[in-house]
Amino acid sequence: MKQTRAFKAPLAAAVSAALMATLLPLAPATAATEVTARTEVNAQAVTVDSAVQVATKKIQRDPSKTDVFVNKSYPLSPKKYAPKTVAVKGTNVRLQSSAASAYSKMVKAAAKDGVKIRAVSGYRSYARQAELYNYYSRIYGQSYASRISAVPGTSEHQTGLAIDVGNNNSQCGLQACFANTPVGKWVAKNGYKYGFILRYPKGQESVTGYSYEPWHFRYLGTSLAKSYKNSGAKTLEAYYGVAKSKSNNNSDKSAKGTAKTTANLNMRSGAGTNNRIVLTIPRSKTVQLTGSKKSGWYEVRYSSKTGWVSGTYLSNISIPSTPKKKESSKDSKSKSTNSKSAKTTANLNMRTGAGTGNRVVLTIPRGKQVTITGSKKSGWYPVKYSGKSGWVSGQYLSNFSDSAPKSNTEKKKSSPKAATKTTVANLNMRSGAGTSNRVVLTIPKGKKVTLTGTEKSGWYKVKYSSKTGWVSGKYLR
Ligand SMILES: [Zn+2]
C-alpha cells in the first residue's frame, strides 16, 4: 500500500498499472511456435494426482504473530491493534523488531550486489491509515481508493510487518515500472530469503483486492516465506486457500460454469502436483469453475475454498455459452459478453486453454472468421470456430469487429475515472511541478484534462489542448 509521505505518486502507480493491464504485449515468444506446432501433448495433464487427505492450513488471526493474515476480508482484530515497533536502522521507518532486523539483513545483502534499497514506508497506525484512506476517497472516490489504499484496520502496514521499498534515486517510486528497477528486481527475487514476499503481484488484483504493487513487501519470517515461495502460489490468499474475495469480480467468476469430480480430488494452491494441497474434494461433487485454466488444470471453487484441480478428474464440464451469458450480464456492467469476431492471420491452433501448454483442439485455417466468446487472458482469446470452442493466441487475429469493440470495453473497465480530471478553476498549466515554473497555458474552469500518470508533490502532469504540462492537484476533481 502507498506510502504516507506527501501522498506521493498514488495516481501514477494506479494509472500505470491499469494501462499495463490493457497494453500487455501478446506473448511474442510463444507465438511463433503456436502457429506451427500441432501435436504437443501436455504431460502434466495426465499426471495422476493422488487423493491424499491433508488438513487445511490454519489462518493466523492473532495480530501479534508474524504469520498474521490480513486482507480486506480478514481485518486486524482488534481493529486498532498497535504493535511494538522500532526504527529501521538509519531511517525513520518503523517495523516490528523481527521485521526490522530481517530488513536490515536484506539491505546489507543487496548492497553486496550493488543494489541500494531505500525504506519508504513501514508501520502505519490505524489513525494514519484512516487519514490516508479518507484522502484517497476524497480525491478518487471510495471504490477506486479501495484498490490503492487499505480501509483502516485492513492494512498490512498496521501490523508493522509490511514495508514499501524504493531506489535511492526514487526511480519509478510507487509505480508499476518499479518492478524493472534494480531494487524492484532484487527484492522480488531475493526477498523471500530474508522473510519478505511480494504481496500484491501483477494480475492478481481480483484475488488480493489491490493493484499491482511491486514495492510492497510483507515479512512472514524466513521459513513461511520459503514455504510460500516453494508452493508456487501466486498470492498469500491462494496459499491459504482463501483466494476468494468479496469483490465483484468473483460474482462474475461464479458464472463461468461447473464440473463434477470423478475421484477424490486434491485441490491445490497452484496448477500442478508440486503445489500445496488445500483440501480434498470428494468424488462426484460439483465444483464451480472460475474460468481460469492452465496446463490442463482448472481453477475451481468448492466449499468456500478456491484452488486448482487436475482436469483429468473432472467430468460434465459445463461452461455457459452465449445465451447463458446474456442472463448473467444483468449482474454486471463490467462483463463484456457481446459477441465479437476477428480474422485469423495464419493457420492457427485453437487450444483447450490460454497458452501453448494446452491441447490443440483444431487448427483454424488462415483468413477465417472466428467468434470471440469472452475476455482476453494473457494475450489469448476464447473463440468459437466450426462448432468448437477453445483459445487462440491474439497475435494471429486481426480485424476485430463488433458493436462495442472489446479493447474499448476493457479499457473502460480497467482504467479508473482518474485517467481524466476536470478543472475546478481557471488553472495554469506549468512547465514543471510548482508555481515557480513557467506558465504554458491557462486551462479554463470546467475543462477535462488527461492525466499522464505522473505526479509530484501534489502536482499532476496533464495533457490539455495538445499541450503537456503540470497543474496543481488542488484544482482537479
Ligand atoms: Zn505498502
CSV table of C-alpha atoms and ligand atoms in Angstrom, one decimal:
chain,number,residue,atom,x,y,z
A,1,MET,CA,0.0,0.0,0.0
A,2,LYS,CA,1.0,3.5,-0.6
A,3,GLN,CA,3.5,5.4,1.5
A,4,THR,CA,2.4,8.1,3.7
A,5,ARG,CA,4.8,10.8,3.0
A,6,ALA,CA,3.3,13.6,0.8
A,7,PHE,CA,0.9,11.1,-0.8
A,8,LYS,CA,3.5,10.6,-3.4
A,9,ALA,CA,2.5,9.4,-6.8
A,10,PRO,CA,-0.6,7.4,-6.0
A,11,LEU,CA,-2.0,8.2,-9.3
A,12,ALA,CA,1.0,7.3,-11.3
A,13,ALA,CA,1.1,3.9,-9.8
A,14,ALA,CA,-2.6,3.3,-10.2
A,15,VAL,CA,-2.9,4.5,-13.7
A,16,SER,CA,0.2,2.8,-15.0
A,17,ALA,CA,-1.0,-0.5,-13.5
A,18,ALA,CA,-4.3,-0.1,-15.2
A,19,LEU,CA,-2.7,0.8,-18.5
A,20,MET,CA,-0.4,-2.1,-18.3
A,21,ALA,CA,-3.4,-4.4,-18.0
A,22,THR,CA,-4.7,-3.2,-21.3
A,23,LEU,CA,-1.5,-2.8,-23.1
A,24,LEU,CA,0.3,-6.1,-22.3
A,25,PRO,CA,2.2,-7.5,-25.2
A,26,LEU,CA,0.8,-10.6,-26.8
A,27,ALA,CA,3.4,-13.1,-25.7
A,28,PRO,CA,5.6,-12.9,-28.8
A,29,ALA,CA,8.0,-15.6,-27.6
A,30,THR,CA,5.4,-18.4,-27.6
A,31,ALA,CA,3.6,-17.1,-30.7
A,32,ALA,CA,5.9,-18.4,-33.3
A,33,THR,CA,5.6,-22.0,-32.1
A,34,GLU,CA,1.9,-21.5,-31.7
A,35,VAL,CA,1.3,-21.3,-35.4
A,36,THR,CA,3.1,-24.4,-36.5
A,37,ALA,CA,3.1,-26.8,-33.5
A,38,ARG,CA,0.1,-29.0,-33.7
A,39,THR,CA,0.5,-32.1,-31.6
A,40,GLU,CA,2.2,-31.4,-28.3
A,41,VAL,CA,0.6,-33.3,-25.5
A,42,ASN,CA,0.8,-31.8,-22.1
A,43,ALA,CA,2.4,-34.3,-19.8
A,44,GLN,CA,1.2,-32.5,-16.7
A,45,ALA,CA,-2.4,-33.0,-17.7
A,46,VAL,CA,-2.1,-36.8,-17.4
A,47,THR,CA,-0.2,-36.8,-14.1
A,48,VAL,CA,-2.2,-38.7,-11.6
A,49,ASP,CA,-2.9,-36.6,-8.6
A,50,SER,CA,-3.2,-38.9,-5.7
A,51,ALA,CA,-6.1,-38.1,-3.4
A,52,VAL,CA,-4.4,-37.7,-0.1
A,53,GLN,CA,-6.3,-36.0,2.7
A,54,VAL,CA,-4.3,-33.2,4.1
A,55,ALA,CA,-5.5,-30.8,6.8
A,56,THR,CA,-6.2,-27.3,5.6
A,57,LYS,CA,-3.7,-24.7,6.7
A,58,LYS,CA,-4.8,-22.7,9.6
A,59,ILE,CA,-5.1,-19.0,9.1
A,60,GLN,CA,-3.4,-16.9,11.7
A,61,ARG,CA,-5.6,-14.1,13.0
A,62,ASP,CA,-3.6,-13.1,16.1
A,63,PRO,CA,-2.0,-9.8,15.1
A,64,SER,CA,0.9,-10.3,17.4
A,65,LYS,CA,2.1,-13.3,15.3
A,66,THR,CA,4.5,-12.9,12.4
A,67,ASP,CA,2.2,-15.0,10.2
A,68,VAL,CA,-0.9,-13.0,10.8
A,69,PHE,CA,-3.1,-13.0,7.7
A,70,VAL,CA,-4.5,-9.6,6.8
A,71,ASN,CA,-6.6,-8.5,3.8
A,72,LYS,CA,-9.9,-6.9,3.1
A,73,SER,CA,-11.8,-9.9,4.2
A,74,TYR,CA,-9.6,-10.6,7.2
A,75,PRO,CA,-9.2,-7.3,9.1
A,76,LEU,CA,-7.0,-6.9,12.1
A,77,SER,CA,-8.6,-7.8,15.3
A,78,PRO,CA,-8.7,-5.7,17.3
A,79,LYS,CA,-9.2,-3.2,14.6
A,80,LYS,CA,-7.0,-0.6,16.2
A,81,TYR,CA,-4.2,-3.1,17.0
A,82,ALA,CA,-0.9,-1.3,17.5
A,83,PRO,CA,2.3,-3.4,17.6
A,84,LYS,CA,5.6,-2.5,19.3
A,85,THR,CA,7.8,-1.1,16.6
A,86,VAL,CA,11.4,0.0,16.3
A,87,ALA,CA,13.0,2.4,13.8
A,88,VAL,CA,14.7,0.5,10.9
A,89,LYS,CA,18.4,1.2,11.2
A,90,GLY,CA,19.4,4.5,9.7
A,91,THR,CA,15.8,5.5,8.8
A,92,ASN,CA,12.7,6.8,10.5
A,93,VAL,CA,10.6,4.0,9.0
A,94,ARG,CA,9.3,1.8,11.8
A,95,LEU,CA,8.6,-2.0,11.8
A,96,GLN,CA,8.3,-4.7,14.4
A,97,SER,CA,11.8,-5.6,15.6
A,98,SER,CA,11.9,-9.0,13.9
A,99,ALA,CA,10.9,-7.5,10.6
A,100,ALA,CA,13.3,-4.6,11.1
A,101,SER,CA,16.3,-6.7,11.7
A,102,ALA,CA,15.4,-9.1,8.8
A,103,TYR,CA,15.1,-6.0,6.6
A,104,SER,CA,18.5,-4.7,7.6
A,105,LYS,CA,20.0,-8.0,6.8
A,106,MET,CA,18.4,-7.9,3.4
A,107,VAL,CA,19.6,-4.3,2.8
A,108,LYS,CA,23.2,-5.5,3.6
A,109,ALA,CA,22.9,-8.5,1.2
A,110,ALA,CA,21.6,-6.3,-1.6
A,111,ALA,CA,24.4,-3.8,-1.0
A,112,LYS,CA,26.9,-6.6,-1.6
A,113,ASP,CA,25.2,-7.0,-5.0
A,114,GLY,CA,25.5,-3.2,-5.6
A,115,VAL,CA,21.8,-2.6,-5.0
A,116,LYS,CA,20.8,0.1,-2.6
A,117,ILE,CA,17.3,-0.5,-1.0
A,118,ARG,CA,15.6,2.5,0.5
A,119,ALA,CA,12.9,2.1,3.1
A,120,VAL,CA,9.9,4.2,2.0
A,121,SER,CA,7.1,3.3,4.4
A,122,GLY,CA,6.6,0.8,7.1
A,123,TYR,CA,4.3,0.8,10.1
A,124,ARG,CA,1.2,2.9,9.9
A,125,SER,CA,-1.2,3.3,12.8
A,126,TYR,CA,-4.9,2.9,12.4
A,127,ALA,CA,-5.4,6.7,12.7
A,128,ARG,CA,-2.7,7.3,10.0
A,129,GLN,CA,-4.3,4.8,7.7
A,130,ALA,CA,-7.7,6.4,8.2
A,131,GLU,CA,-6.2,9.8,7.2
A,132,LEU,CA,-4.7,8.2,4.1
A,133,TYR,CA,-7.8,6.3,3.1
A,134,ASN,CA,-10.0,9.3,3.6
A,135,TYR,CA,-7.6,11.4,1.5
A,136,TYR,CA,-7.8,8.9,-1.4
A,137,SER,CA,-11.5,8.6,-1.1
A,138,ARG,CA,-12.0,12.3,-1.4
A,139,ILE,CA,-9.9,12.5,-4.4
A,140,TYR,CA,-10.8,9.3,-6.3
A,141,GLY,CA,-14.0,8.1,-4.7
A,142,GLN,CA,-14.3,5.2,-2.4
A,143,SER,CA,-14.3,2.3,-4.8
A,144,TYR,CA,-11.1,3.4,-6.5
A,145,ALA,CA,-9.5,4.4,-3.2
A,146,SER,CA,-10.0,0.9,-2.0
A,147,ARG,CA,-7.9,-0.5,-4.8
A,148,ILE,CA,-4.9,1.5,-4.0
A,149,SER,CA,-5.2,2.1,-0.2
A,150,ALA,CA,-6.5,0.0,2.6
A,151,VAL,CA,-9.6,0.6,4.7
A,152,PRO,CA,-8.3,1.3,8.2
A,153,GLY,CA,-7.9,-1.9,10.1
A,154,THR,CA,-7.2,-3.9,7.0
A,155,SER,CA,-3.7,-2.6,6.1
A,156,GLU,CA,-0.7,-4.8,6.4
A,157,HIS,CA,1.2,-1.7,7.3
A,158,GLN,CA,-0.7,-1.6,10.6
A,159,THR,CA,0.9,-4.9,11.6
A,160,GLY,CA,4.4,-3.4,11.4
A,161,LEU,CA,5.3,-6.3,9.2
A,162,ALA,CA,5.0,-4.7,5.8
A,163,ILE,CA,7.4,-2.3,4.1
A,164,ASP,CA,7.3,-0.3,0.9
A,165,VAL,CA,10.7,-0.1,-0.7
A,166,GLY,CA,12.3,2.2,-3.2
A,167,ASN,CA,15.5,3.1,-5.0
A,168,ASN,CA,17.8,5.7,-3.6
A,169,ASN,CA,17.1,7.9,-6.6
A,170,SER,CA,13.3,7.3,-6.3
A,171,GLN,CA,13.3,5.8,-9.7
A,172,CYS,CA,9.7,4.7,-10.5
A,173,GLY,CA,8.7,5.3,-6.9
A,174,LEU,CA,5.5,3.5,-6.1
A,175,GLN,CA,4.8,2.9,-9.8
A,176,ALA,CA,4.4,-0.3,-11.7
A,177,CYS,CA,7.7,0.4,-13.5
A,178,PHE,CA,9.4,0.0,-10.1
A,179,ALA,CA,9.4,-3.8,-10.9
A,180,ASN,CA,12.1,-3.2,-13.5
A,181,THR,CA,14.4,-1.1,-11.4
A,182,PRO,CA,17.4,-2.6,-9.6
A,183,VAL,CA,15.7,-2.6,-6.2
A,184,GLY,CA,12.4,-3.8,-7.6
A,185,LYS,CA,14.1,-6.8,-9.3
A,186,TRP,CA,16.5,-7.6,-6.5
A,187,VAL,CA,13.9,-7.7,-3.7
A,188,ALA,CA,11.3,-9.6,-5.8
A,189,LYS,CA,13.9,-12.3,-6.5
A,190,ASN,CA,15.7,-12.4,-3.1
A,191,GLY,CA,13.3,-11.0,-0.6
A,192,TYR,CA,11.9,-14.4,0.5
A,193,LYS,CA,15.4,-15.5,1.7
A,194,TYR,CA,15.0,-12.8,4.4
A,195,GLY,CA,11.3,-13.5,5.0
A,196,PHE,CA,9.8,-10.9,2.7
A,197,ILE,CA,7.3,-11.7,-0.1
A,198,LEU,CA,5.8,-9.5,-2.8
A,199,ARG,CA,2.3,-9.3,-1.5
A,200,TYR,CA,0.3,-7.7,-4.4
A,201,PRO,CA,1.6,-9.3,-7.6
A,202,LYS,CA,0.6,-8.4,-11.1
A,203,GLY,CA,-2.6,-9.9,-12.5
A,204,GLN,CA,-3.8,-10.9,-9.0
A,205,GLU,CA,-5.9,-7.9,-8.3
A,206,SER,CA,-9.2,-9.8,-8.1
A,207,VAL,CA,-7.6,-12.1,-5.5
A,208,THR,CA,-5.7,-9.6,-3.4
A,209,GLY,CA,-8.0,-6.7,-3.9
A,210,TYR,CA,-5.1,-4.4,-4.6
A,211,SER,CA,-3.5,-3.0,-7.7
A,212,TYR,CA,-0.1,-4.4,-8.6
A,213,GLU,CA,2.4,-3.1,-6.0
A,214,PRO,CA,5.9,-4.2,-6.9
A,215,TRP,CA,7.2,-2.1,-4.0
A,216,HIS,CA,5.1,-3.6,-1.2
A,217,PHE,CA,6.7,-6.5,0.7
A,218,ARG,CA,5.3,-8.4,3.6
A,219,TYR,CA,7.5,-10.0,6.3
A,220,LEU,CA,6.5,-13.6,7.1
A,221,GLY,CA,9.6,-14.9,8.7
A,222,THR,CA,12.1,-16.9,6.6
A,223,SER,CA,10.5,-20.3,7.0
A,224,LEU,CA,7.0,-19.3,6.0
A,225,ALA,CA,8.3,-17.1,3.2
A,226,LYS,CA,10.3,-20.0,1.8
A,227,SER,CA,7.4,-22.4,2.1
A,228,TYR,CA,5.2,-19.8,0.3
A,229,LYS,CA,7.8,-19.4,-2.4
A,230,ASN,CA,8.1,-23.2,-2.9
A,231,SER,CA,4.4,-23.7,-3.0
A,232,GLY,CA,4.2,-21.8,-6.3
A,233,ALA,CA,1.2,-19.9,-5.1
A,234,LYS,CA,0.8,-16.5,-6.6
A,235,THR,CA,-0.8,-14.9,-3.6
A,236,LEU,CA,-1.0,-15.5,0.1
A,237,GLU,CA,-4.7,-15.9,-0.4
A,238,ALA,CA,-4.0,-18.8,-2.8
A,239,TYR,CA,-1.5,-20.2,-0.4
A,240,TYR,CA,-4.1,-20.4,2.4
A,241,GLY,CA,-6.8,-21.5,0.0
A,242,VAL,CA,-8.9,-18.4,0.5
A,243,ALA,CA,-8.4,-16.9,-2.9
A,244,LYS,CA,-12.0,-15.9,-2.9
A,245,SER,CA,-12.7,-12.3,-2.2
A,246,LYS,CA,-15.8,-10.3,-1.8
A,247,SER,CA,-15.0,-8.3,-4.9
A,248,ASN,CA,-17.5,-8.0,-7.8
A,249,ASN,CA,-15.0,-9.9,-9.9
A,250,ASN,CA,-15.9,-13.0,-8.1
A,251,SER,CA,-19.6,-12.8,-8.8
A,252,ASP,CA,-18.6,-12.7,-12.4
A,253,LYS,CA,-16.4,-15.7,-11.9
A,254,SER,CA,-19.1,-17.7,-10.4
A,255,ALA,CA,-20.9,-17.6,-13.7
A,256,LYS,CA,-18.2,-19.4,-15.5
A,257,GLY,CA,-19.6,-22.9,-15.2
A,258,THR,CA,-19.4,-26.1,-13.2
A,259,ALA,CA,-17.9,-29.6,-13.3
A,260,LYS,CA,-18.1,-32.8,-11.4
A,261,THR,CA,-15.2,-34.6,-9.7
A,262,THR,CA,-14.7,-38.2,-10.9
A,263,ALA,CA,-12.5,-39.1,-7.9
A,264,ASN,CA,-11.5,-37.9,-4.5
A,265,LEU,CA,-9.6,-35.0,-5.9
A,266,ASN,CA,-7.0,-32.7,-4.4
A,267,MET,CA,-7.5,-29.0,-4.7
A,268,ARG,CA,-4.1,-27.4,-4.8
A,269,SER,CA,-2.7,-23.9,-4.4
A,270,GLY,CA,-1.5,-23.9,-8.0
A,271,ALA,CA,-1.8,-25.7,-11.3
A,272,GLY,CA,0.4,-28.8,-10.8
A,273,THR,CA,1.0,-31.6,-8.3
A,274,ASN,CA,4.0,-29.7,-6.8
A,275,ASN,CA,1.6,-27.3,-5.2
A,276,ARG,CA,0.3,-27.4,-1.7
A,277,ILE,CA,-3.0,-29.3,-1.2
A,278,VAL,CA,-5.7,-27.0,0.0
A,279,LEU,CA,-8.3,-29.7,0.6
A,280,THR,CA,-9.6,-32.9,-1.0
A,281,ILE,CA,-12.9,-32.8,-2.8
A,282,PRO,CA,-14.9,-36.0,-2.5
A,283,ARG,CA,-15.8,-37.8,-5.7
A,284,SER,CA,-19.0,-36.8,-7.5
A,285,LYS,CA,-19.1,-33.3,-6.1
A,286,THR,CA,-20.0,-30.3,-8.2
A,287,VAL,CA,-17.3,-27.6,-8.3
A,288,GLN,CA,-17.6,-24.1,-9.6
A,289,LEU,CA,-15.2,-23.1,-12.4
A,290,THR,CA,-13.7,-19.7,-12.0
A,291,GLY,CA,-12.9,-19.6,-15.7
A,292,SER,CA,-9.1,-19.9,-15.2
A,293,LYS,CA,-7.4,-22.9,-16.8
A,294,LYS,CA,-3.7,-23.7,-17.1
A,295,SER,CA,-1.9,-26.7,-18.5
A,296,GLY,CA,-4.9,-29.0,-18.1
A,297,TRP,CA,-5.7,-27.8,-14.6
A,298,TYR,CA,-8.8,-25.8,-13.7
A,299,GLU,CA,-9.2,-23.2,-11.0
A,300,VAL,CA,-12.3,-24.2,-9.1
A,301,ARG,CA,-14.3,-23.2,-6.0
A,302,TYR,CA,-15.6,-25.8,-3.6
A,303,SER,CA,-16.8,-25.4,0.0
A,304,SER,CA,-15.8,-21.8,0.0
A,305,LYS,CA,-12.2,-22.5,-0.9
A,306,THR,CA,-10.5,-21.7,-4.2
A,307,GLY,CA,-7.7,-23.7,-5.8
A,308,TRP,CA,-6.6,-25.8,-8.7
A,309,VAL,CA,-7.6,-29.4,-9.7
A,310,SER,CA,-6.4,-31.6,-12.5
A,311,GLY,CA,-8.9,-31.6,-15.4
A,312,THR,CA,-8.3,-35.3,-15.7
A,313,TYR,CA,-10.7,-35.9,-12.9
A,314,LEU,CA,-13.4,-33.6,-13.9
A,315,SER,CA,-16.4,-34.5,-16.0
A,316,ASN,CA,-19.5,-32.7,-17.1
A,317,ILE,CA,-17.5,-29.6,-17.6
A,318,SER,CA,-20.1,-27.0,-18.5
A,319,ILE,CA,-19.1,-23.6,-19.5
A,320,PRO,CA,-22.0,-21.3,-20.2
A,321,SER,CA,-22.5,-20.5,-23.8
A,322,THR,CA,-23.5,-17.2,-25.3
A,323,PRO,CA,-27.2,-17.3,-24.4
A,324,LYS,CA,-26.5,-18.1,-20.8
A,325,LYS,CA,-24.1,-15.2,-20.6
A,326,LYS,CA,-26.9,-12.9,-21.5
A,327,GLU,CA,-28.8,-14.0,-18.4
A,328,SER,CA,-25.9,-13.2,-16.2
A,329,SER,CA,-25.0,-10.0,-17.9
A,330,LYS,CA,-27.6,-8.3,-15.8
A,331,ASP,CA,-25.4,-8.7,-12.7
A,332,SER,CA,-22.5,-6.7,-14.0
A,333,LYS,CA,-22.0,-4.0,-16.4
A,334,SER,CA,-18.3,-4.7,-16.5
A,335,LYS,CA,-18.8,-8.0,-18.1
A,336,SER,CA,-18.3,-7.8,-21.8
A,337,THR,CA,-20.4,-10.5,-23.4
A,338,ASN,CA,-21.2,-9.0,-26.8
A,339,SER,CA,-20.4,-11.5,-29.5
A,340,LYS,CA,-17.4,-10.2,-31.4
A,341,SER,CA,-15.4,-11.6,-34.2
A,342,ALA,CA,-11.9,-11.5,-35.6
A,343,LYS,CA,-10.0,-12.9,-38.5
A,344,THR,CA,-7.0,-15.4,-38.3
A,345,THR,CA,-3.8,-14.1,-40.0
A,346,ALA,CA,-2.2,-17.6,-40.0
A,347,ASN,CA,-3.1,-21.3,-39.7
A,348,LEU,CA,-3.8,-21.0,-36.0
A,349,ASN,CA,-4.1,-23.6,-33.3
A,350,MET,CA,-7.2,-23.5,-31.2
A,351,ARG,CA,-6.3,-24.9,-27.7
A,352,THR,CA,-8.1,-26.0,-24.6
A,353,GLY,CA,-6.6,-23.2,-22.6
A,354,ALA,CA,-4.8,-19.9,-22.9
A,355,GLY,CA,-1.2,-20.9,-23.6
A,356,THR,CA,0.8,-23.3,-25.7
A,357,GLY,CA,0.9,-25.8,-22.9
A,358,ASN,CA,-2.7,-26.7,-23.7
A,359,ARG,CA,-4.0,-29.3,-26.0
A,360,VAL,CA,-4.8,-28.4,-29.6
A,361,VAL,CA,-8.5,-28.7,-30.4
A,362,LEU,CA,-8.2,-28.0,-34.1
A,363,THR,CA,-6.2,-25.8,-36.4
A,364,ILE,CA,-8.1,-22.9,-37.9
A,365,PRO,CA,-7.1,-22.0,-41.4
A,366,ARG,CA,-5.7,-18.6,-42.2
A,367,GLY,CA,-8.2,-15.9,-43.2
A,368,LYS,CA,-11.1,-17.4,-41.3
A,369,GLN,CA,-13.6,-15.6,-39.2
A,370,VAL,CA,-13.8,-16.6,-35.5
A,371,THR,CA,-16.2,-15.6,-32.8
A,372,ILE,CA,-14.7,-14.2,-29.7
A,373,THR,CA,-16.7,-15.6,-26.8
A,374,GLY,CA,-15.2,-13.8,-23.7
A,375,SER,CA,-12.4,-11.9,-22.2
A,376,LYS,CA,-8.8,-11.9,-23.3
A,377,LYS,CA,-6.3,-13.6,-21.0
A,378,SER,CA,-2.5,-13.1,-21.2
A,379,GLY,CA,-2.9,-12.3,-24.9
A,380,TRP,CA,-5.1,-15.3,-25.7
A,381,TYR,CA,-8.8,-15.1,-26.7
A,382,PRO,CA,-11.5,-17.6,-26.1
A,383,VAL,CA,-13.1,-18.2,-29.5
A,384,LYS,CA,-15.6,-20.4,-31.4
A,385,TYR,CA,-14.9,-21.8,-34.8
A,386,SER,CA,-16.7,-24.5,-36.7
A,387,GLY,CA,-18.7,-25.5,-33.7
A,388,LYS,CA,-15.7,-25.9,-31.4
A,389,SER,CA,-14.6,-23.6,-28.6
A,390,GLY,CA,-11.1,-23.0,-27.4
A,391,TRP,CA,-8.3,-20.5,-27.1
A,392,VAL,CA,-6.1,-18.9,-29.7
A,393,SER,CA,-3.2,-16.5,-29.4
A,394,GLY,CA,-4.3,-12.9,-30.1
A,395,GLN,CA,-1.0,-12.4,-32.0
A,396,TYR,CA,-2.7,-14.0,-35.1
A,397,LEU,CA,-6.0,-12.3,-35.0
A,398,SER,CA,-6.9,-9.2,-36.9
A,399,ASN,CA,-10.0,-7.2,-37.9
A,400,PHE,CA,-11.6,-7.3,-34.5
A,401,SER,CA,-15.1,-6.2,-35.0
A,402,ASP,CA,-18.4,-5.8,-33.2
A,403,SER,CA,-20.7,-3.1,-32.0
A,404,ALA,CA,-18.7,-2.5,-28.8
A,405,PRO,CA,-15.1,-3.3,-29.5
A,406,LYS,CA,-13.5,-5.5,-26.9
A,407,SER,CA,-10.5,-3.3,-26.4
A,408,ASN,CA,-12.6,-0.3,-25.6
A,409,THR,CA,-14.7,-2.3,-23.2
A,410,GLU,CA,-11.6,-3.5,-21.4
A,411,LYS,CA,-10.1,0.0,-21.2
A,412,LYS,CA,-13.3,1.4,-19.8
A,413,LYS,CA,-13.4,-1.3,-17.2
A,414,SER,CA,-9.8,-1.1,-16.1
A,415,SER,CA,-8.9,2.5,-16.4
A,416,PRO,CA,-10.1,4.4,-13.4
A,417,LYS,CA,-12.1,7.5,-13.8
A,418,ALA,CA,-8.9,9.1,-12.6
A,419,ALA,CA,-7.5,9.0,-16.1
A,420,THR,CA,-9.2,12.3,-16.7
A,421,LYS,CA,-10.0,15.1,-14.3
A,422,THR,CA,-12.0,18.3,-14.5
A,423,THR,CA,-10.6,21.7,-13.6
A,424,VAL,CA,-12.5,23.4,-10.8
A,425,ALA,CA,-10.9,26.8,-11.6
A,426,ASN,CA,-9.1,28.6,-14.4
A,427,LEU,CA,-5.9,26.7,-13.9
A,428,ASN,CA,-2.3,27.4,-15.0
A,429,MET,CA,-0.5,24.6,-16.7
A,430,ARG,CA,3.2,25.0,-15.9
A,431,SER,CA,6.4,23.6,-17.3
A,432,GLY,CA,7.1,21.9,-14.0
A,433,ALA,CA,5.6,20.9,-10.7
A,434,GLY,CA,5.4,24.1,-8.7
A,435,THR,CA,4.4,27.7,-9.1
A,436,SER,CA,8.0,28.7,-9.8
A,437,ASN,CA,7.7,27.2,-13.3
A,438,ARG,CA,6.7,28.9,-16.5
A,439,VAL,CA,3.0,29.0,-17.4
A,440,VAL,CA,2.4,27.0,-20.5
A,441,LEU,CA,-1.3,28.0,-20.8
A,442,THR,CA,-4.3,28.6,-18.7
A,443,ILE,CA,-6.9,25.9,-18.8
A,444,PRO,CA,-10.4,27.3,-18.3
A,445,LYS,CA,-12.6,26.1,-15.4
A,446,GLY,CA,-14.7,23.0,-16.1
A,447,LYS,CA,-12.4,21.6,-18.7
A,448,LYS,CA,-11.4,17.9,-18.9
A,449,VAL,CA,-7.7,17.2,-18.7
A,450,THR,CA,-6.0,13.9,-19.3
A,451,LEU,CA,-3.6,12.6,-16.6
A,452,THR,CA,-0.4,11.2,-17.9
A,453,GLY,CA,0.1,9.2,-14.7
A,454,THR,CA,2.9,11.3,-13.3
A,455,GLU,CA,2.5,13.2,-10.0
A,456,LYS,CA,4.9,15.1,-7.9
A,457,SER,CA,4.3,16.9,-4.6
A,458,GLY,CA,0.6,17.3,-5.3
A,459,TRP,CA,1.1,18.4,-8.9
A,460,TYR,CA,-0.1,16.3,-11.8
A,461,LYS,CA,1.4,16.1,-15.3
A,462,VAL,CA,-1.6,16.5,-17.7
A,463,LYS,CA,-2.5,16.9,-21.3
A,464,TYR,CA,-4.8,19.6,-22.5
A,465,SER,CA,-5.4,21.1,-25.9
A,466,SER,CA,-2.4,19.2,-27.3
A,467,LYS,CA,-0.1,20.7,-24.6
A,468,THR,CA,1.5,18.8,-21.8
A,469,GLY,CA,2.5,20.4,-18.5
A,470,TRP,CA,1.9,20.4,-14.8
A,471,VAL,CA,-1.1,21.6,-12.8
A,472,SER,CA,-1.8,21.7,-9.1
A,473,GLY,CA,-3.9,18.8,-8.0
A,474,LYS,CA,-5.9,21.1,-5.7
A,475,TYR,CA,-7.9,22.3,-8.6
A,476,LEU,CA,-8.7,19.0,-10.2
A,477,ARG,CA,-11.8,16.9,-9.5
B,1,ZN,ZN,2.6,-0.8,1.1
